[in-house]
C-alpha positions as CSV (number, residue, x, y, z in Angstrom):
1,X,-2.8,-19.1,41.5
2,X,-5.1,-22.1,41.2
3,X,-8.1,-20.0,42.2
4,X,-7.4,-17.5,39.3
5,X,-7.0,-20.0,36.6
6,X,-10.8,-20.6,35.9
7,X,-11.5,-16.9,35.5
8,X,-8.6,-16.4,32.9
9,X,-9.4,-19.1,30.9
10,X,-12.9,-17.9,29.4
11,X,-11.4,-14.6,28.7
12,X,-8.8,-16.4,26.5
13,X,-11.6,-18.5,24.7
14,X,-13.5,-15.2,24.0
15,X,-10.5,-13.4,22.6
16,X,-9.9,-16.5,20.2
17,X,-13.6,-16.4,19.1
18,X,-13.3,-12.6,18.4
19,X,-10.2,-13.2,16.2
20,X,-11.8,-16.0,14.5
21,X,-15.0,-13.9,13.6
22,X,-12.7,-11.0,12.6
23,X,-10.9,-13.5,10.1
24,X,-14.2,-14.9,8.9
25,X,-15.5,-11.3,8.0
26,X,-12.1,-10.7,6.3
27,X,-12.4,-13.7,4.3
28,X,-16.0,-13.2,3.2
29,X,-15.2,-9.6,2.2
30,X,-12.1,-10.8,0.0
31,X,-14.5,-13.1,-1.7
32,X,-17.1,-10.5,-2.2
33,X,-14.5,-8.3,-3.7
34,X,-13.1,-11.2,-6.0
35,X,-16.9,-11.6,-7.3
36,X,-17.2,-8.0,-7.9
37,X,-13.9,-8.0,-9.9
38,X,-14.9,-11.0,-12.1
39,X,-18.6,-10.1,-12.5
40,X,-18.8,-6.4,-12.6
41,X,-15.2,-4.7,-13.5
42,X,-15.3,-6.2,-17.0
43,X,-18.5,-4.1,-17.9
44,X,-18.0,-0.8,-16.3
45,X,-15.3,2.1,-16.7
46,X,-12.6,3.5,-14.7
47,X,-14.5,5.9,-12.8
48,X,-17.1,3.4,-11.4
49,X,-14.3,0.9,-11.0
50,X,-12.5,3.4,-8.6
51,X,-15.7,4.1,-7.0
52,X,-16.0,0.2,-5.9
53,X,-12.3,0.0,-5.2
54,X,-12.8,3.0,-2.7
55,X,-15.7,1.6,-0.9
56,X,-14.2,-1.9,-0.7
57,X,-11.0,-0.8,0.7
58,X,-12.7,1.4,3.4
59,X,-14.7,-1.7,4.3
60,X,-11.5,-4.0,4.6
61,X,-9.8,-1.1,6.8
62,X,-12.9,-1.0,9.1
63,X,-12.8,-4.9,9.4
64,X,-9.1,-4.6,10.3
65,X,-10.0,-1.8,13.0
66,X,-7.8,0.8,10.8
67,X,-9.0,4.3,10.9
68,X,-7.5,6.5,8.1
69,X,-6.8,10.3,8.8
70,X,-5.3,12.8,6.2
71,X,-2.6,14.8,7.9
72,X,-3.8,18.6,8.7
73,X,-2.2,20.8,5.9
74,X,-1.6,18.2,3.3
75,X,-1.6,19.2,-0.4
76,X,-4.4,18.6,-2.8
77,X,-4.2,15.1,-4.3
78,X,-3.4,15.0,-8.1
79,X,-6.4,13.9,-10.2
80,X,-3.6,12.2,-12.3
81,X,0.2,11.5,-12.2
82,X,2.3,9.5,-10.4
83,X,2.1,8.8,-6.5
84,X,5.1,7.3,-4.5
85,X,4.9,6.4,-0.9
86,X,6.9,4.9,1.8
87,X,6.2,1.1,2.4
88,X,5.1,-0.4,5.7
89,X,2.5,-3.1,5.3
90,X,0.3,-4.7,2.8
91,X,-2.3,-2.2,4.2
92,X,-0.6,0.7,2.5
93,X,-2.3,-0.3,-0.8
94,X,-5.7,-0.2,0.8
95,X,-5.2,3.1,2.8
96,X,-4.3,4.8,-0.6
97,X,-7.0,3.3,-2.4
98,X,-9.5,4.1,0.3
99,X,-8.8,7.8,-0.4
100,X,-7.2,8.0,-3.8
101,X,-7.7,4.9,-6.0
102,X,-4.4,4.4,-8.1
103,X,-3.1,1.8,-10.6
104,X,-0.4,0.2,-8.5
105,X,3.1,-1.1,-9.5
106,X,4.1,-3.8,-7.1
107,X,6.6,-6.7,-6.4
108,X,5.5,-9.9,-8.2
109,X,5.5,-11.8,-4.9
110,X,2.3,-10.1,-4.1
111,X,0.5,-11.9,-6.6
112,X,1.0,-15.1,-4.4
113,X,-1.0,-13.7,-1.5
114,X,-4.0,-15.7,-0.5
115,X,-7.1,-14.2,-2.2
116,X,-5.8,-10.6,-1.9
117,X,-3.2,-11.4,-4.4
118,X,-5.8,-12.2,-7.2
119,X,-7.9,-9.4,-6.0
120,X,-5.2,-6.6,-6.2
121,X,-4.4,-8.0,-9.7
122,X,-7.8,-7.6,-10.9
123,X,-7.9,-3.9,-9.5
124,X,-5.4,-3.2,-12.1
125,X,-2.0,-3.6,-10.2
126,X,1.1,-4.1,-12.3
127,X,3.5,-6.7,-11.0
128,X,7.3,-6.5,-11.6
129,X,9.6,-9.5,-11.3
130,X,12.8,-8.7,-9.8
131,X,15.8,-8.8,-12.1
132,X,13.8,-9.2,-15.2
133,X,14.9,-6.3,-17.5
134,X,12.9,-7.2,-20.5
135,X,9.6,-7.4,-18.4
136,X,10.5,-4.0,-16.6
137,X,11.0,-2.1,-20.2
138,X,7.5,-3.5,-21.1
139,X,5.9,-2.4,-17.9
140,X,7.6,1.1,-18.3
141,X,6.1,1.5,-21.7
142,X,2.5,0.7,-20.3
143,X,3.0,3.0,-17.3
144,X,3.8,6.0,-19.5
145,X,0.7,5.1,-21.7
146,X,-1.4,5.0,-18.6
147,X,0.0,8.1,-17.2
148,X,-0.6,10.0,-20.6
149,X,-4.3,8.8,-20.6
150,X,-4.8,10.6,-17.5
151,X,-4.7,7.9,-14.7
152,X,-3.2,7.9,-11.4
153,X,-0.3,5.4,-10.7
154,X,1.3,4.7,-7.6
155,X,4.4,2.6,-6.5
156,X,6.6,2.0,-3.5
157,X,10.0,3.3,-4.7
158,X,12.0,1.5,-1.5
159,X,11.0,-1.7,-3.4
160,X,10.1,-3.5,-0.1
161,X,8.5,-2.9,3.2
162,X,10.5,-1.2,6.0
163,X,10.1,-0.9,9.8
164,X,8.6,2.2,10.9
165,X,11.1,5.0,11.8
166,X,13.1,3.8,8.7
167,X,13.2,5.1,5.2
168,X,15.1,3.0,2.8
169,X,16.9,4.2,-0.3
170,X,14.6,4.8,-3.5
171,X,14.8,3.1,-6.5
172,X,15.0,5.7,-9.5
173,X,14.1,3.7,-12.5
174,X,10.3,3.9,-12.5
175,X,10.3,7.7,-11.9
176,X,11.5,7.6,-15.5
177,X,7.7,7.2,-16.4
178,X,6.6,10.3,-14.9
179,X,9.7,12.3,-17.0
180,X,8.4,10.6,-20.5
181,X,4.7,10.9,-19.3
182,X,5.6,14.7,-18.5
183,X,3.4,14.4,-15.3
184,X,3.6,15.4,-11.7
185,X,5.1,13.3,-9.0
186,X,3.3,13.5,-5.5
187,X,5.0,11.9,-2.5
188,X,2.7,10.5,0.2
189,X,4.1,10.0,3.8
190,X,2.3,7.2,5.5
191,X,2.6,6.1,9.3
192,X,0.3,3.9,11.5
193,X,0.0,4.7,15.3
194,X,-1.9,3.5,18.4
195,X,-4.2,5.5,20.7
196,X,-1.2,7.2,22.4
197,X,0.3,8.3,18.8
198,X,3.1,6.0,19.2
199,X,4.2,3.7,16.3
200,X,1.7,0.7,16.2
201,X,3.5,-2.6,17.2
202,X,1.2,-4.9,15.1
203,X,1.4,-3.2,11.7
204,X,5.2,-3.7,10.5
205,X,5.4,-6.5,7.8
206,X,9.3,-7.4,7.5
207,X,11.8,-10.2,7.9
208,X,10.3,-13.6,7.7
209,X,7.0,-12.7,8.5
210,X,4.2,-14.0,6.2
211,X,1.2,-12.4,5.0
212,X,-1.0,-14.7,7.0
213,X,1.0,-14.0,10.3
214,X,0.6,-10.1,9.6
215,X,-3.1,-10.3,9.0
216,X,-3.4,-12.2,12.3
217,X,-1.2,-9.5,14.2
218,X,-3.3,-6.9,12.9
219,X,-6.8,-8.5,13.5
220,X,-5.8,-9.5,16.9
221,X,-4.1,-6.2,17.8
222,X,-5.2,-2.9,19.1
223,X,-7.0,-0.2,16.6
224,X,-4.8,1.4,14.3
225,X,-4.7,4.9,13.1
226,X,-3.2,5.6,9.7
227,X,-1.9,8.8,9.0
228,X,-1.5,9.9,5.4
229,X,0.3,13.1,4.5
230,X,0.0,14.4,1.0
231,X,3.0,16.5,0.0
232,X,3.4,19.0,-2.6
233,X,3.9,17.6,-6.2
234,X,7.1,17.5,-8.1
235,X,7.0,18.4,-11.9
236,X,8.1,15.3,-13.9
237,X,8.5,17.1,-17.2
238,X,12.2,18.0,-18.1
239,X,13.6,16.5,-14.7
240,X,15.9,13.3,-14.4
241,X,14.5,10.4,-12.7
242,X,17.6,10.7,-10.1
243,X,16.6,14.1,-9.1
244,X,13.1,13.1,-8.7
245,X,13.6,10.2,-6.5
246,X,16.0,12.3,-4.4
247,X,13.4,15.1,-3.9
248,X,10.8,12.5,-3.0
249,X,12.9,10.7,-0.5
250,X,13.9,14.0,1.2
251,X,10.3,15.3,1.2
252,X,9.0,11.9,2.7
253,X,11.7,11.7,5.1
254,X,11.2,15.4,6.4
255,X,7.4,14.6,6.9
256,X,8.1,11.4,8.9
257,X,10.9,13.0,10.7
258,X,13.3,10.5,9.6
259,X,16.9,11.4,8.9
260,X,17.6,10.0,5.6
261,X,20.5,7.6,5.3
262,X,23.7,8.7,3.7
263,X,22.7,6.8,0.5
264,X,19.4,7.9,-0.4
265,X,19.3,6.4,-3.8
266,X,19.2,3.0,-5.8
267,X,19.7,3.3,-9.5
268,X,18.6,0.3,-11.6
269,X,19.1,0.2,-15.1
270,X,15.8,-0.4,-17.2
């Protein structure tokens, strides 16, 4: 045992140095993104802004050793409308933005993330505080306007992250924006796997885990493959928000091969 100890210690030190280098690259990339948001975004239009968001997101995923794959047989992405997706990790926003930049709706806690919270806010994310019905009504009106202007809006109807292999009930309230905006709703099904095609152990962002802990788990883990399946869009015009939420839940559950829970819907008054 004593003879092996000196050989093991350098390997551990090398691993620590690699992790520190990855963290440093990520911090520098976040700072570069913040500079772009502050200096460039105020003077360019939506199309050019989306181009910056797409490139920056792809570079961030490369730093995190995450490769994105669109599932074979996926539907065509909506040019504008509402996108809904299951929620696993803070990576989800950047996986979607790396392919199809969106205006995201997210819980207010994300705004407190170090560096990344400010960055996603500047990229056009709309934050919702839990239990604030007045704020929700104002945000809802803004979402309808953005949808009617021809932009793509995305949100995670589970309302929080869930472990892979789990699909929580969907909140139906924000689906009303697609009804009033008379736009299509496109479900996305997202999963993260390792080289063997199994759910990746480093990606889940649940329980009491902090954002910093999740970042370290990913940067210190093995390569990740993000699989994104684009499902057939559902017409929002003339529909009921409960029906849209249930249809999206069924479609995502089927694509992920997850048996939905008995209660698939959570209704919140707006």
